[in-house]
Each structure stands twice: as structure tokens, then as C-alpha cells.
Short mmCIF file of C-alpha atoms in Angstrom, two decimals:
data_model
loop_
_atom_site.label_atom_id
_atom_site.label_comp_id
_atom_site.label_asym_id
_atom_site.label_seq_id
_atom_site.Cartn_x
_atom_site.Cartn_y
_atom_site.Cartn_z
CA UNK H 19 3.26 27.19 -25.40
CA UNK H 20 4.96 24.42 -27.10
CA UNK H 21 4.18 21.43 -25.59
CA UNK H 22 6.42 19.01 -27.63
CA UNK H 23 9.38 21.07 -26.18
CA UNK H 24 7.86 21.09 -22.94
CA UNK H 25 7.60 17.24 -22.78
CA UNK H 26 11.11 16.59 -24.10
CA UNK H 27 12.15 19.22 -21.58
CA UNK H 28 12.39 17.03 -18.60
CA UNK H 29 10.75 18.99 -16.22
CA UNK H 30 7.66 16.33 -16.22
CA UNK H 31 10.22 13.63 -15.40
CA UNK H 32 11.41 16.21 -12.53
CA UNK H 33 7.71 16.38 -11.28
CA UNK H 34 7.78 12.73 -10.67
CA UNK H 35 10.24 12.22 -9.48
CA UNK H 36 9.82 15.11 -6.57
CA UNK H 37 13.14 16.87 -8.05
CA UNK H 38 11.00 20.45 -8.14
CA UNK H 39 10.70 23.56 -5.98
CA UNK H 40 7.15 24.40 -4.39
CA UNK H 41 6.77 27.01 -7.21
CA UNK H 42 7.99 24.80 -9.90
CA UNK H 43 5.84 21.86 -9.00
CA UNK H 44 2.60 24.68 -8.43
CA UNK H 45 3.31 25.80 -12.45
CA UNK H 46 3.43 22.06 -13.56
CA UNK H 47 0.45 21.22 -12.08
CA UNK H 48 -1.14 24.46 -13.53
CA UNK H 49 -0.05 23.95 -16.73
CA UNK H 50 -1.58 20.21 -16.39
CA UNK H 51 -4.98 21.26 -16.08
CA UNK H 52 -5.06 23.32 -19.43
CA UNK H 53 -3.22 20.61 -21.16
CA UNK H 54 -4.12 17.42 -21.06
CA UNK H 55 -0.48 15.91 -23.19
CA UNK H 56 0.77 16.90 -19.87
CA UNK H 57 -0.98 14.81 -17.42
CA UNK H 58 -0.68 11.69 -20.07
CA UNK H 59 2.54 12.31 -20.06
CA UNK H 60 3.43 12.68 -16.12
CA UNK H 61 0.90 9.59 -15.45
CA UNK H 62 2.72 7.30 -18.33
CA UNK H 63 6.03 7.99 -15.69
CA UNK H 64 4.40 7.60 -12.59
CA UNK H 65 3.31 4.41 -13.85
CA UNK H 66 6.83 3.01 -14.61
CA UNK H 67 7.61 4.71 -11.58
CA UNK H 68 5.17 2.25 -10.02
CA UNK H 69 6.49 -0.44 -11.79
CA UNK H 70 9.63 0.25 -10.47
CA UNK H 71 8.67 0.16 -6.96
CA UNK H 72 7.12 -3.21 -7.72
CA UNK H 73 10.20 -4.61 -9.04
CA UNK H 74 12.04 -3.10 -5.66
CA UNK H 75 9.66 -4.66 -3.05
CA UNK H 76 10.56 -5.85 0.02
CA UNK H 77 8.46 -7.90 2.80
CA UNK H 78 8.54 -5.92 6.34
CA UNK H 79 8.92 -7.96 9.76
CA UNK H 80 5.51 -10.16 9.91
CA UNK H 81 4.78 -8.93 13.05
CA UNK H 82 4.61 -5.27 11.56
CA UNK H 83 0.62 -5.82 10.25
CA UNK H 84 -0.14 -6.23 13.95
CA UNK H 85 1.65 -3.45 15.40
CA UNK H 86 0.80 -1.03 13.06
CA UNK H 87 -3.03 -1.62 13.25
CA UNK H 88 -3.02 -1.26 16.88
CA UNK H 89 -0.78 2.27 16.54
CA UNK H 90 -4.16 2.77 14.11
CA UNK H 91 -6.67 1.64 16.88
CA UNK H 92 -4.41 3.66 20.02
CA UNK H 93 -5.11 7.15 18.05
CA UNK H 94 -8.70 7.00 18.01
CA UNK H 95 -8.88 6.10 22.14
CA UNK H 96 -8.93 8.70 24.59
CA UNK H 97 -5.53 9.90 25.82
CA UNK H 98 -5.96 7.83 29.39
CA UNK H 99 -4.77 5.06 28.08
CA UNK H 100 -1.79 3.58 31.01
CA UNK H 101 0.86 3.09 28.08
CA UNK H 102 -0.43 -0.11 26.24
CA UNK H 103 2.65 -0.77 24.28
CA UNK H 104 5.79 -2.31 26.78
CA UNK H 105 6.51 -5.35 25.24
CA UNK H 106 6.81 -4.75 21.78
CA UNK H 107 10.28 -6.19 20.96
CA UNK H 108 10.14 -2.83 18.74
CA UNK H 109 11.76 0.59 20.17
CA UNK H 110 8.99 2.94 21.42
CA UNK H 111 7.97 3.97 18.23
CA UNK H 112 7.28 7.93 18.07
CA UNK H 113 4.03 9.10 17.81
CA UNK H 114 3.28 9.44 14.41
CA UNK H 115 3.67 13.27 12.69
CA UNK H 116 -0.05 13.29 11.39
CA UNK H 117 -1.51 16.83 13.00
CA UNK H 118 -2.69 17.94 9.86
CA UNK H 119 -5.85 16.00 9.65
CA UNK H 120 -8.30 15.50 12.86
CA UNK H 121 -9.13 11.58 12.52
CA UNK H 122 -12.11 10.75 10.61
CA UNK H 123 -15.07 11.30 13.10
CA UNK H 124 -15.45 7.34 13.73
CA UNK H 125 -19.70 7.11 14.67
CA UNK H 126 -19.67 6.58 18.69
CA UNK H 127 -18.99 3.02 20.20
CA UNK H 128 -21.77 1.66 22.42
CA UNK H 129 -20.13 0.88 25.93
CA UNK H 130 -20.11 -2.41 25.29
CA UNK H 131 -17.84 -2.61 22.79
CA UNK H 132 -15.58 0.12 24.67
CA UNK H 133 -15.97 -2.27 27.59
CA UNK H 134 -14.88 -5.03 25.48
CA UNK H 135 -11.65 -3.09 23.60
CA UNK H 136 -9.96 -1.99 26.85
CA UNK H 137 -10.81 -5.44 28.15
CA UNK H 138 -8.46 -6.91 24.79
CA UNK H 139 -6.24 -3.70 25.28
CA UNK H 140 -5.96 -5.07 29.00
CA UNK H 141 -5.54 -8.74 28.16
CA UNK H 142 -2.83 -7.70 25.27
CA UNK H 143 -0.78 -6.31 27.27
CA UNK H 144 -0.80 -8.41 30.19
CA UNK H 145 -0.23 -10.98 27.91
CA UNK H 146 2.51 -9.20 25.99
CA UNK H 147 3.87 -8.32 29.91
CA UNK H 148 4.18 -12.21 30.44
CA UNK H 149 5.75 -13.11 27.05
CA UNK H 150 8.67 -10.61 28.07
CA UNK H 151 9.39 -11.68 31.23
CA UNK H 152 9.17 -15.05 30.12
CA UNK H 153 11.46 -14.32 26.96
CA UNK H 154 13.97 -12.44 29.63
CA UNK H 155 14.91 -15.54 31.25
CA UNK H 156 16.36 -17.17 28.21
CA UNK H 157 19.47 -16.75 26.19
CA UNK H 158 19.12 -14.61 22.87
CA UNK H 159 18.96 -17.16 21.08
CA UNK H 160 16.13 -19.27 22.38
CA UNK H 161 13.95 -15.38 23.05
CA UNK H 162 14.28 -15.46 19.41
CA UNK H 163 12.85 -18.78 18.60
CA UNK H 164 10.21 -18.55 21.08
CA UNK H 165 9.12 -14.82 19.60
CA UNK H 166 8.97 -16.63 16.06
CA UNK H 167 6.84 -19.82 18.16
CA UNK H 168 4.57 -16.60 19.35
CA UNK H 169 3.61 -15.49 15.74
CA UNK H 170 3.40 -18.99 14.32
CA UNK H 171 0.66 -19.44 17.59
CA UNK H 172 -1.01 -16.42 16.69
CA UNK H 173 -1.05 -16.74 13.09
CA UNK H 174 -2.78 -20.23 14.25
CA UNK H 175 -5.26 -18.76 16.20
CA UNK H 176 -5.98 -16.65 13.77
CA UNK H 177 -6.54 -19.47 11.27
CA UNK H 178 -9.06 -20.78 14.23
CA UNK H 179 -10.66 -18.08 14.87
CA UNK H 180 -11.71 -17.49 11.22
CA UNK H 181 -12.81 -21.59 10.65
CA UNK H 182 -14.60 -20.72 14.15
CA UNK H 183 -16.47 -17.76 13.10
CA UNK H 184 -16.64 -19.30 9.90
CA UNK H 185 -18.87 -22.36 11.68
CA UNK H 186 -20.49 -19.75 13.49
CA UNK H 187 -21.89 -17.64 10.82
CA UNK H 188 -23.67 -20.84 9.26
CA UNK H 189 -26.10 -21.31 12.70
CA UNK H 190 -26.08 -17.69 12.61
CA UNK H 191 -30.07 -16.63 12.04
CA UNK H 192 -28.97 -13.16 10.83
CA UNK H 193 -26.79 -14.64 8.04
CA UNK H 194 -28.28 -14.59 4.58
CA UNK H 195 -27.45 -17.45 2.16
CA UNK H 196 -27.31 -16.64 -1.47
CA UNK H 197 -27.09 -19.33 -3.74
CA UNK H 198 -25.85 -17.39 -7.20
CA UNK H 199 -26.65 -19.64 -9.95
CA UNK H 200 -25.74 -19.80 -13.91
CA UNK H 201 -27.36 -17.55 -16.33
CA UNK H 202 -25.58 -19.39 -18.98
CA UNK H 203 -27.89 -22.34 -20.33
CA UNK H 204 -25.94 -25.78 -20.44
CA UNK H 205 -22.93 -24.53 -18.11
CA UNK H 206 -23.57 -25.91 -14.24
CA UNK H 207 -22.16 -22.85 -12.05
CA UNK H 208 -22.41 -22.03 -8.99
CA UNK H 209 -21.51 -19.64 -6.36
CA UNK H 210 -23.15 -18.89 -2.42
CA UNK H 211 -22.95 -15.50 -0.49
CA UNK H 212 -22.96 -15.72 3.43
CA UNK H 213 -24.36 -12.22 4.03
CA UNK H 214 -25.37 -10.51 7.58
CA UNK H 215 -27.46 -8.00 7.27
CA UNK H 216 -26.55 -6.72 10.80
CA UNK H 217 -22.97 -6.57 10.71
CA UNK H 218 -22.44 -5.69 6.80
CA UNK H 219 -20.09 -8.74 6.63
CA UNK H 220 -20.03 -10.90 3.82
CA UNK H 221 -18.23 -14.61 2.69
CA UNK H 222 -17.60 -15.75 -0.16
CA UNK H 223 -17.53 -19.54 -2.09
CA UNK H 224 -17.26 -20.78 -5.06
CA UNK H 225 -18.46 -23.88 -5.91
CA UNK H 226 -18.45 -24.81 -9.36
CA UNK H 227 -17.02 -22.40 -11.76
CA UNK H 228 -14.63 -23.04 -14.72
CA UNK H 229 -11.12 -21.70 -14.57
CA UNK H 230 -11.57 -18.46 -16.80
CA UNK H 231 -9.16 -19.21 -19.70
CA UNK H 232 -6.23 -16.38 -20.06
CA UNK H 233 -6.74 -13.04 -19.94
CA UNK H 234 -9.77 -13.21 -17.94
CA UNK H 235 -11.06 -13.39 -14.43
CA UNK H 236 -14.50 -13.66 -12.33
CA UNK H 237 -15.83 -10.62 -10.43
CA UNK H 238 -18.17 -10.36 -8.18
CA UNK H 239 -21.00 -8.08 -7.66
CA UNK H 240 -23.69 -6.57 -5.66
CA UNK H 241 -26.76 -5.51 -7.53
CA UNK H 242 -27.95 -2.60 -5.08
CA UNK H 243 -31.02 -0.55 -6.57
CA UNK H 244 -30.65 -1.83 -10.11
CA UNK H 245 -27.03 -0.86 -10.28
CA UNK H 246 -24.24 -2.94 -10.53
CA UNK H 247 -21.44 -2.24 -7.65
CA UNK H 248 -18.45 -3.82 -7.42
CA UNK H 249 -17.09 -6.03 -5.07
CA UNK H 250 -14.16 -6.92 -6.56
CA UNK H 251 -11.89 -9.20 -9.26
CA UNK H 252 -11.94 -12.85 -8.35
CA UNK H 253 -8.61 -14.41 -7.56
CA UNK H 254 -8.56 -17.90 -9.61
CA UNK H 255 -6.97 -19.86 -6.39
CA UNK H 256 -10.42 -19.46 -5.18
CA UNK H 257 -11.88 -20.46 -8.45
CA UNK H 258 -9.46 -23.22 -8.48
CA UNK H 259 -10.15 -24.07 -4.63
CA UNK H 260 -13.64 -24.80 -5.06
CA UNK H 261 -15.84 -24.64 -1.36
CA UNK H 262 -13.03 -22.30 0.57
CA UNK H 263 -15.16 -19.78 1.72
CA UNK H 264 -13.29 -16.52 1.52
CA UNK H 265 -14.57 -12.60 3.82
CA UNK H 266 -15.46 -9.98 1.09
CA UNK H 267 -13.48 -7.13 2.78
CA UNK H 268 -16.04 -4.48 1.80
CA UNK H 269 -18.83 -4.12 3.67
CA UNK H 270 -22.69 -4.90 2.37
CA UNK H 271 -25.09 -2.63 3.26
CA UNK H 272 -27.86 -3.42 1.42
CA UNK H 273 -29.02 -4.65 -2.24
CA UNK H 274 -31.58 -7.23 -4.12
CA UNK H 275 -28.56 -9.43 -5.29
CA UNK H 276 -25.62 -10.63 -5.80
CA UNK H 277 -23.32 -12.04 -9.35
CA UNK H 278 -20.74 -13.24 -11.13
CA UNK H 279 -19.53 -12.08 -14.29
CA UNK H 280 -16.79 -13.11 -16.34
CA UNK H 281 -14.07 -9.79 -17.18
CA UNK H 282 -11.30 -8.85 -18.57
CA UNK H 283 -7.94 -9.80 -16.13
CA UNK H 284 -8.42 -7.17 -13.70
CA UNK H 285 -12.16 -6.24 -13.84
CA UNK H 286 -14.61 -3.72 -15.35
CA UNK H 287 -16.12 -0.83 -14.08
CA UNK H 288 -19.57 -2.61 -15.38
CA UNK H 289 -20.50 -6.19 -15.64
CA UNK H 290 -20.08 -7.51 -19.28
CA UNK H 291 -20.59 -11.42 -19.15
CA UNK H 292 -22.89 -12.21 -16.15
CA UNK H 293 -22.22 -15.73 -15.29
CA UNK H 294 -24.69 -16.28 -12.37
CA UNK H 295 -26.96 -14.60 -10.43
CA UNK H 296 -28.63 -15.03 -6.86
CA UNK H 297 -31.73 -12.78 -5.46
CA UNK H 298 -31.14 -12.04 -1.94
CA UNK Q 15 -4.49 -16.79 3.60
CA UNK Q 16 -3.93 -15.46 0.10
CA UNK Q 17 -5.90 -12.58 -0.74
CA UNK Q 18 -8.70 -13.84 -2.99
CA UNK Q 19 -10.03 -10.64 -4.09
CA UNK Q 20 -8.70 -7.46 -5.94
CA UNK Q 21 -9.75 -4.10 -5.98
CA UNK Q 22 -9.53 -1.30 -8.38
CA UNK Q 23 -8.15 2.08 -7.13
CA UNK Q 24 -11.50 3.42 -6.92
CA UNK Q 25 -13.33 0.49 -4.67
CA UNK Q 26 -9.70 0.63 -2.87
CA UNK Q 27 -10.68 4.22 -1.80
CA UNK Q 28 -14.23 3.23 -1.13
CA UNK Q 29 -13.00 -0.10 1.18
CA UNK Q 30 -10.23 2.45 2.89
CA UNK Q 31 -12.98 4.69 3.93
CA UNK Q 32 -14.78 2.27 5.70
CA UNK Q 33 -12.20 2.10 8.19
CA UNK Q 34 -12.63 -1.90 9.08
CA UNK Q 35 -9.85 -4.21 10.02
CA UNK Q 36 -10.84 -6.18 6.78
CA UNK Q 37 -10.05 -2.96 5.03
CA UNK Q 38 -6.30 -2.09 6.58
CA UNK Q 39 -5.80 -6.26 6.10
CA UNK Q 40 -6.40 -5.83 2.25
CA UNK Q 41 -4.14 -2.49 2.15
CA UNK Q 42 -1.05 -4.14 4.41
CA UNK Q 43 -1.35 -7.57 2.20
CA UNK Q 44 -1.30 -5.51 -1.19
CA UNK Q 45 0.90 -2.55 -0.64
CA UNK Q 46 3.63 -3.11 2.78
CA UNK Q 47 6.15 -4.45 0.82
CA UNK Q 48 6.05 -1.74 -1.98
CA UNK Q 49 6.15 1.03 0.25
CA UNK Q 50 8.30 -0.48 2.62
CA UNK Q 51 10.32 -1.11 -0.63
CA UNK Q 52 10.53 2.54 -1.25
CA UNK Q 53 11.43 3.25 2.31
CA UNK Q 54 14.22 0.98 2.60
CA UNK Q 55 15.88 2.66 -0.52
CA UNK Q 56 16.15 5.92 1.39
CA UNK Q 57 16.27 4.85 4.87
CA UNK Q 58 19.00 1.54 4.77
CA UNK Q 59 18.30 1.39 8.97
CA UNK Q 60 15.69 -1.36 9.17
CA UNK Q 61 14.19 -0.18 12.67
CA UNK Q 62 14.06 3.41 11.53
CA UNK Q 63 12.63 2.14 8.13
CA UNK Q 64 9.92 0.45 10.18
CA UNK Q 65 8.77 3.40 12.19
CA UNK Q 66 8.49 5.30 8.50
CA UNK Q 67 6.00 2.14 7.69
CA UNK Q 68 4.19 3.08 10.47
CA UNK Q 69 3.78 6.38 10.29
CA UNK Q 70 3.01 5.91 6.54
CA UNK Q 71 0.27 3.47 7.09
CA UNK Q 72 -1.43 5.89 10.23
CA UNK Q 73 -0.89 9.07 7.69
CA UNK Q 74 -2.57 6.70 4.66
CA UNK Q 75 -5.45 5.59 7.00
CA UNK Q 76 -6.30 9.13 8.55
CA UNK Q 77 -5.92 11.04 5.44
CA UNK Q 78 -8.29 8.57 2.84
CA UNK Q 79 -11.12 11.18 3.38
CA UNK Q 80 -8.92 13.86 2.04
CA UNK Q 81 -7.85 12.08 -1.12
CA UNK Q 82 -9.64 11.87 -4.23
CA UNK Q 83 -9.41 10.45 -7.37
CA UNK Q 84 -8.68 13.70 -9.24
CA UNK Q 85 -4.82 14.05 -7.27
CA UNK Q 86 -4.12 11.25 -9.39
CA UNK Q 87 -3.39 7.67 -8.48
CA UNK Q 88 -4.20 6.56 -5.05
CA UNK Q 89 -1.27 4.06 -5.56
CA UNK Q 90 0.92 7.15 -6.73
CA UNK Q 91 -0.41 9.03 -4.03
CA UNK Q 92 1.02 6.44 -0.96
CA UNK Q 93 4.08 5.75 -2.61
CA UNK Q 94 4.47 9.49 -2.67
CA UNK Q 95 3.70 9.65 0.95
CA UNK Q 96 6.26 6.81 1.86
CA UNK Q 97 8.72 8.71 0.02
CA UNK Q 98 8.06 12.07 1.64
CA UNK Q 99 7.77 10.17 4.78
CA UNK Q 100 11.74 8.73 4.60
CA UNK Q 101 13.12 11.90 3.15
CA UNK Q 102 11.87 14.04 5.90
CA UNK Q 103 13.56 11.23 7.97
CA UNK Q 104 16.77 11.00 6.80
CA UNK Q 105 16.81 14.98 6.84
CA UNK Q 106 15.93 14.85 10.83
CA UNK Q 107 18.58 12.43 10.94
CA UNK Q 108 20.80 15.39 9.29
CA UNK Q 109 22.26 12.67 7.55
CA UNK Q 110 21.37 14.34 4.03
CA UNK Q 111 22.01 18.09 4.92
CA UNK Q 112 25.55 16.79 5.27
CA UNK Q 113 26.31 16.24 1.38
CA UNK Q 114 24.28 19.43 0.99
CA UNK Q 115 25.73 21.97 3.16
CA UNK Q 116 29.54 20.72 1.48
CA UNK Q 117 30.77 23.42 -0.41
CA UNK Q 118 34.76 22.87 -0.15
CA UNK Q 119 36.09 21.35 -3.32
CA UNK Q 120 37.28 18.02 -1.71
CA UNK Q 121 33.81 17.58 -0.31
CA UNK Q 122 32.39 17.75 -3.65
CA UNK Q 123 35.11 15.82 -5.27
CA UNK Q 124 34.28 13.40 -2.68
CA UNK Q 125 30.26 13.39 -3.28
CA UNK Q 126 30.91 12.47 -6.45
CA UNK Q 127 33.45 10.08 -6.27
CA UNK Q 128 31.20 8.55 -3.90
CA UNK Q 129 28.26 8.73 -6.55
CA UNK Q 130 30.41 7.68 -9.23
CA UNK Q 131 31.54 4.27 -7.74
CA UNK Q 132 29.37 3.19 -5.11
CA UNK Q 133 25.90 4.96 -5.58
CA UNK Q 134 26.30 4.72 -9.55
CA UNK Q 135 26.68 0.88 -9.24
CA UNK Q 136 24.30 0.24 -6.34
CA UNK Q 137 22.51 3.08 -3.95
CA UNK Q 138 19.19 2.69 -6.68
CA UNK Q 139 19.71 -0.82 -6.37
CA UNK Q 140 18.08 -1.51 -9.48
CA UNK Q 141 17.45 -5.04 -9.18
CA UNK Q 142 16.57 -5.90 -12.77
CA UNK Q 143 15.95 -2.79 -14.30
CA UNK Q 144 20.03 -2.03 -13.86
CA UNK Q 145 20.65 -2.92 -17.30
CA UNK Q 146 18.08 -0.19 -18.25
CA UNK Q 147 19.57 2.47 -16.99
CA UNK Q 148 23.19 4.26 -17.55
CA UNK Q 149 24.76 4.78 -14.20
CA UNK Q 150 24.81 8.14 -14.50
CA UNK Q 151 20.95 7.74 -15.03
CA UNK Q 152 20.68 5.90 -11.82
CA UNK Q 153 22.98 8.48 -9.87
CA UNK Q 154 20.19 11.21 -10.93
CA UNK Q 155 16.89 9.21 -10.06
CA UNK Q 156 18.27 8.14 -7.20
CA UNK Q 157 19.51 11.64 -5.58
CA UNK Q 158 16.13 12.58 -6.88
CA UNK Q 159 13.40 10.45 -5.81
CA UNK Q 160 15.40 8.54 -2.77
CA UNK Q 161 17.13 11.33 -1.94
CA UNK Q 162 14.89 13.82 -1.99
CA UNK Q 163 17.38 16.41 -4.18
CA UNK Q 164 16.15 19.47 -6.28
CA UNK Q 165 17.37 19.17 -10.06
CA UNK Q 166 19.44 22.67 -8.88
CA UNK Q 167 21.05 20.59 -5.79
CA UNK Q 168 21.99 17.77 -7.92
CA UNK Q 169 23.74 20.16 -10.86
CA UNK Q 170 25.79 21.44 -8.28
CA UNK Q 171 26.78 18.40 -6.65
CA UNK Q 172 27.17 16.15 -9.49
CA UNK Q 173 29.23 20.09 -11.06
CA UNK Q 174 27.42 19.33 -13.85
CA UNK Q 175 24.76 22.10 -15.83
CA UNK Q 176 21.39 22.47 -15.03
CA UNK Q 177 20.13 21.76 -18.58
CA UNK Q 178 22.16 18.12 -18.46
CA UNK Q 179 20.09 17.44 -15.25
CA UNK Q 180 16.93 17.70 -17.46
CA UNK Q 181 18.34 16.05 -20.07
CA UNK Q 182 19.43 12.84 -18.28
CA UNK Q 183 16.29 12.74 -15.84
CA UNK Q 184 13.99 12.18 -18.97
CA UNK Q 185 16.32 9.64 -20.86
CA UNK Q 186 16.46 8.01 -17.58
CA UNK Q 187 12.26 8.31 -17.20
CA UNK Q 188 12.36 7.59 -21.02
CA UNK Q 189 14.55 4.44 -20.80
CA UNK Q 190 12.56 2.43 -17.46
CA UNK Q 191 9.16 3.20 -19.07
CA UNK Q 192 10.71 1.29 -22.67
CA UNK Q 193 12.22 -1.45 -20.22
CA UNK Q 194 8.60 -2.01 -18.17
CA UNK Q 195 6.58 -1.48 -21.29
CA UNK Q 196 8.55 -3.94 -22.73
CA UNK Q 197 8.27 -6.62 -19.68
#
């Protein structure tokens, strides 16, 4: 085969662009197996592909986030549930077309914390019950100020419920502090982990760190039986807000410490310049 | 609260699979507006648009187990699915079937009239990679990829040869990855 032909042939630009037949796409992908020029080739287009998609963003309805994550929660409950969904301003949305896959098998819930779901399931939709009739009384116009009123509230109780919890993990006697301090003589840094053991939940502040200079950014780690894992690329507005305490979202199940390092923009796969370092 | 933390695409698959709040949070923050982006191009109806967003995000969320690093990009991989996702859409609409199933001359001529003013100059709704791409360029990417078209569907409604399909969807491929390599 000649791949040089077969590049300049456009059928790679075809596979990315989902402008193949089944049996087309089934040869490309064959053929990119035994030749690796192909797969550069395909992923150097997919990524200005990507690009492109960037460039063409556009912000959904705020109140989307919400709705979709409790579509996400209604799948995994059992099929009794008495229609928790009337007041979305939303049409009834249909039930989403994924039969192909049986949902990941989530571990059991105690009772409890079924108890406690339907109970927020319940309160949800009484409350979303009262916000419509309430919202049916008034003229268009003010329905739609008071449904932007309703996000701006619940994006506020949001913000309280995290400075809240926030309060609540430092009296918390499960919570681990781990103060992650500089490995680099002469340079004061430091860095504190909020980490609960129980719940696998984990906060994040910096509190002395210079801003990385171009190029470059923080990333934090877990060191977890010697090994380095990730827990992700630093974004300098926390660097640059020094004491906002920030919730890793991955979950810590174990390790002997946590630290800093200082990367390329982006991050590594391993840790080249460790910054600081706390033993947990 | 601006997300403070980025992931990779591999500790993005490893945070998906946990399944937490904190994890779908991340993926709405970082990735909504691109694949509602994509959605919107083939889909122009906002509420039906949103319903694809929905369905993408469920479809992203159940499937995570399934994907792995070796199918390529995970960011490829859900743009993919929000493009599948509105295509299969606008087909149950029947909306798309209609420019297919025309086989009269005047529908054609009118296809591509259509393409040739109105689509050429704004369907991909390039916003600033316009200048980087011929409008006859555009008119192919965009029956392709927000369309959902075959390269053998588009040479016979654009009347133009299969080979010249080829031809124009790598120039076109050729000329955006110049313009972002460039920016």
C-alpha cells in the first residue's frame, strides 16, 4: 500500500468527519492499526476538528446542569417513581435512547440515604409544584423574572451550602489536615489538604505559592504507595487567590501524602519539580 | 465558582468513572458548551437542541465504563457522540431525508442553490475560521459532519464527482488544521 497516496486521498479527512459507510469506516480503522502514519494523521484532524468545536461553543440554558443531573440520578431509581419532573419549565423531555448499555452497577445505597433521596426527590418537587403555581398567577413577563430570581436563589444557596460545609469540615474529627510544605530551601510555600478519610472528599488551599511564570502551572498530587497519582493541573486564580479553599473533584481513597509540583502548562503524567510536600 | 483544577483525558476517565456529582460538575463546566456547540450546528431548534444535551450527557455518563483510551480521544469520542446524537435527530425529524430522497432536477438545482448562497456563506457558521475555508469547503464539512452526509450523498447533491468530494474534504481538513496550528 502506498500510504502517501492514501493520506492525500481524503478518505482520512472523510473518517473524521463521519462522511463514510459502515464498511468504509471498518477498512480505515483496519488499515490504522497496521499503520501507524494513519492514526497520526486522522488524530492531527480530529484535533483541529476539536479546535473547531472550541471556536464554535455555545453556553446552554444555566438551568440545564441541574436538570440534566437529575435525568442522571432518575435512571438509576426504581421505576415507582410518581413522575418527579412537572414543573420543569422544559417540555417533558423523552427518555433518553441509551438501551445499549445496562447502567454501571452503582454499589447498593444503605436505606438511609434512599430514605433521604426520595425525601429531596419529594421536597423538589413539591417545591418545584409551588414555584409553578406561583409563577402561573403572573404575567409572562414577571414568570420570567421570577424563574431567573429562582436560579440566582439557588445558585446562592449553593454558594452557602459549600461556605457551610466548608465550616463544617474544619470541626469535622474525620477530616485530615495536611499542611504541604516547601521542598525548595529559601522559598516560603505553602499549601493544606482537608482530607476525610470516610467520605473520600478532599479541599484544597493554597496559601503561599508564587505565580508560576509563563508556560507553567502547579499540580497537585497524591503520593499513594510510593507512586505519584494525579490529582490534577492547578488553575493560577487559585494560586493567585491565596486561602480560597477549593473541592478536589476526585475522590481520595487512600495514600501517605500529598504535593505540589511545578509543570509544564497543562501537567505531566509524573511529577518533575516537587515544590512541597505534606505526610498525611 | 471557576473551576480551579484541570484534568488530563486520562484522570477525566478515571474522575467520570467514579460517578460523583463532583465528577458530572467538572464534565458540564468543561465540555456543555462545546457539545452543545456542536449540537446547535445541526439542530438550529434550541428546545430540541437541549433534549440532544441531555441525552448526550446520560449516554456520556452510562457509557464511561465502555470507553477506553485506545478508541482514541475521550474528547473526540463525546463530541462524536453529540454529533451522532443530533444527526439521528434531525433524521427522526425527517427533516434531512427530505434533501436526500430529491431526485427531480429542480430539487437538486434547488439544494444547491440553497448550498451555494445561504449554507456556503453561513450553515457552518464558521465564526473565525470563515476566512480559512473556501465556501465550497464549508458547503462539504458542513453536509458532512453537521449533516451527517456520505461523501457519495454529497457528490450527487452538490452533481459534482466523487473524486472532487475527496479532494475538497482534505484541502478543507488541510486548510483549518494550518489556520488552528497557526493560532
Amino acid at each position: 500500500m502506498n500510504i502517501k497516496e492514501y493520506i492525500e486521498s481524503g478518505i482520512l479527512e472523510a473518517y473524521v468527519l463521519g462522511a463514510l459507510t459502515e464498511g468504509e469506516r471498518a477498512a480505515v480503522e483496519a488499515d490504522m492499526v497496521m499503520y501507524p502514519e494513519l492514526a497520526q494523521e486522522i488524530a492531527a484532524t480530529e484535533a483541529a476538528m476539536q479546535s473547531f468545536a472550541e471556536a464554535n461553543a455555545e453556553e446552554p440554558p444555566a438551568h440545564m446542569q441541574q436538570q440534566i443531573w437529575n435525568a442522571i440520578q432518575q435512571q438509576s431509581s426504581p421505576q415507582s417513581v410518581p413522575e418527579p419532573q412537572p414543573a420543569q419549565e422544559a417540555k417533558p423531555q423523552p427518555q433518553p435512547k441509551v438501551v445499549e448499555f445496562a447502567p454501571p452497577a452503582a454499589p447498593a445505597r444503605p436505606s438511609w440515604q434512599r430514605a433521604a433521596v426520595w425525601a429531596a426527590v419529594a421536597v423538589s418537587v413539591l417545591t418545584n409544584f409551588m414555584l409553578l403555581s406561583q409563577r402561573n398567577k403572573t404575567k409572562d413577563e414577571i414568570a420570567q423574572m421570577t424563574s431567573q430570581m429562582d436560579s440566582l436563589k439557588a445558585s446562592q444557596q449553593q454558594v452557602l451550602a459549600e461556605y457551610k460545609k466548608g465550616r463544617d469540615m474544619l470541626v469535622d474529627t474525620s477530616m485530615k489536615t495536611v499542611v504541604m510544605r516547601s521542598m525548595q530551601p529559601g522559598k516560603e510555600m505553602t499549601g493544606m489538604m482537608f482530607w476525610s478519610k470516610v467520605t473520600g472528599e478532599s479541599y484544597l488551599t493554597i496559601h503561599a505559592m508564587p505565580m508560576p511564570e509563563k508556560g507553567k502551572q502547579y499540580q497537585l498530587w497524591l503520593i499513594q504507595d510510593g507512586k505519584p497519582v494525579s490529582m490534577g493541573v492547578i488553575d493560577n486564580n487559585l494560586v493567585a487567590n491565596a486561602g480560597m479553599m477549593y473541592k478536589i473533584p476526585m475522590q481520595v481513597k487512600g495514600g501517605q501524602a500529598f504535593a505540589i509540583s511545578l509543570e509544564k502548562e497543562g501537567g505531566n503524567p509524573t511529577p518533575t519539580e516537587v515544590m512541597a510536600v505534606g505526610a498525611i | 465558582m471557576a473551576p480551579a483544577l484541570t484534568y488530563s483525558e486520562e484522570e477525566l476517565v478515571v474522575l467520570l468513572k467514579q460517578q460523583s456529582q463532583d465528577a458530572f460538575n467538572y464534565l458540564y463546566k468543561n465540555y456543555a458548551g462545546v457539545l452543545y456547540g456542536v449540537i446547535r450546528k445541526v439542530v438550529t431548534d434550541e428546545q430540541t437542541a437541549q433534549d440532544v444535551l441531555q441525552d448526550v450527557f446520560v449516554k456520556v455518563w452510562n457509557n464511561i465504563g465502555q470507553y477506553s483510551t485506545e478508541k482514541g480521544r475521550i474528547y473526540t469520542w463525546m463530541i462524536n457522540i453529540a454529533r451522532n446524537a443530533a444527526i439521528d435527530k434531525l433524521r427522526s425529524k425527517g427533516e434531512i431525508m427530505k434533501s436526500k430522497i430529491q431526485t427531480g432536477e429542480d430539487a437538486v438545482y434547488n439544494v444547491q442553490k440553497g448550498m451555494k448562497t445561504e449554507q456556503a456563506t453561513d450553515t457552518i457558521g464558521l465564526k473565525e475560521a470563515v476566512a480559512a475555508l473556501k465556501p465550497e469547503h464549508q458547503t462539504i464539512v458542513s453536509l458532512a459532519y453537521f449533516k451527517g452526509f456520505t461523501m457519495d450523498e454529497i457528490a450527487r447533491t452538490l452533481e459534482i464527482p466523487l473524486g472532487t468530494v475527496k479532494t475538497r474534504m482534505r484541502a478543507a481538513m488541510q486548510s483549518l488544521r494550518e489556520y488552528y496550528n497557526s493560532n
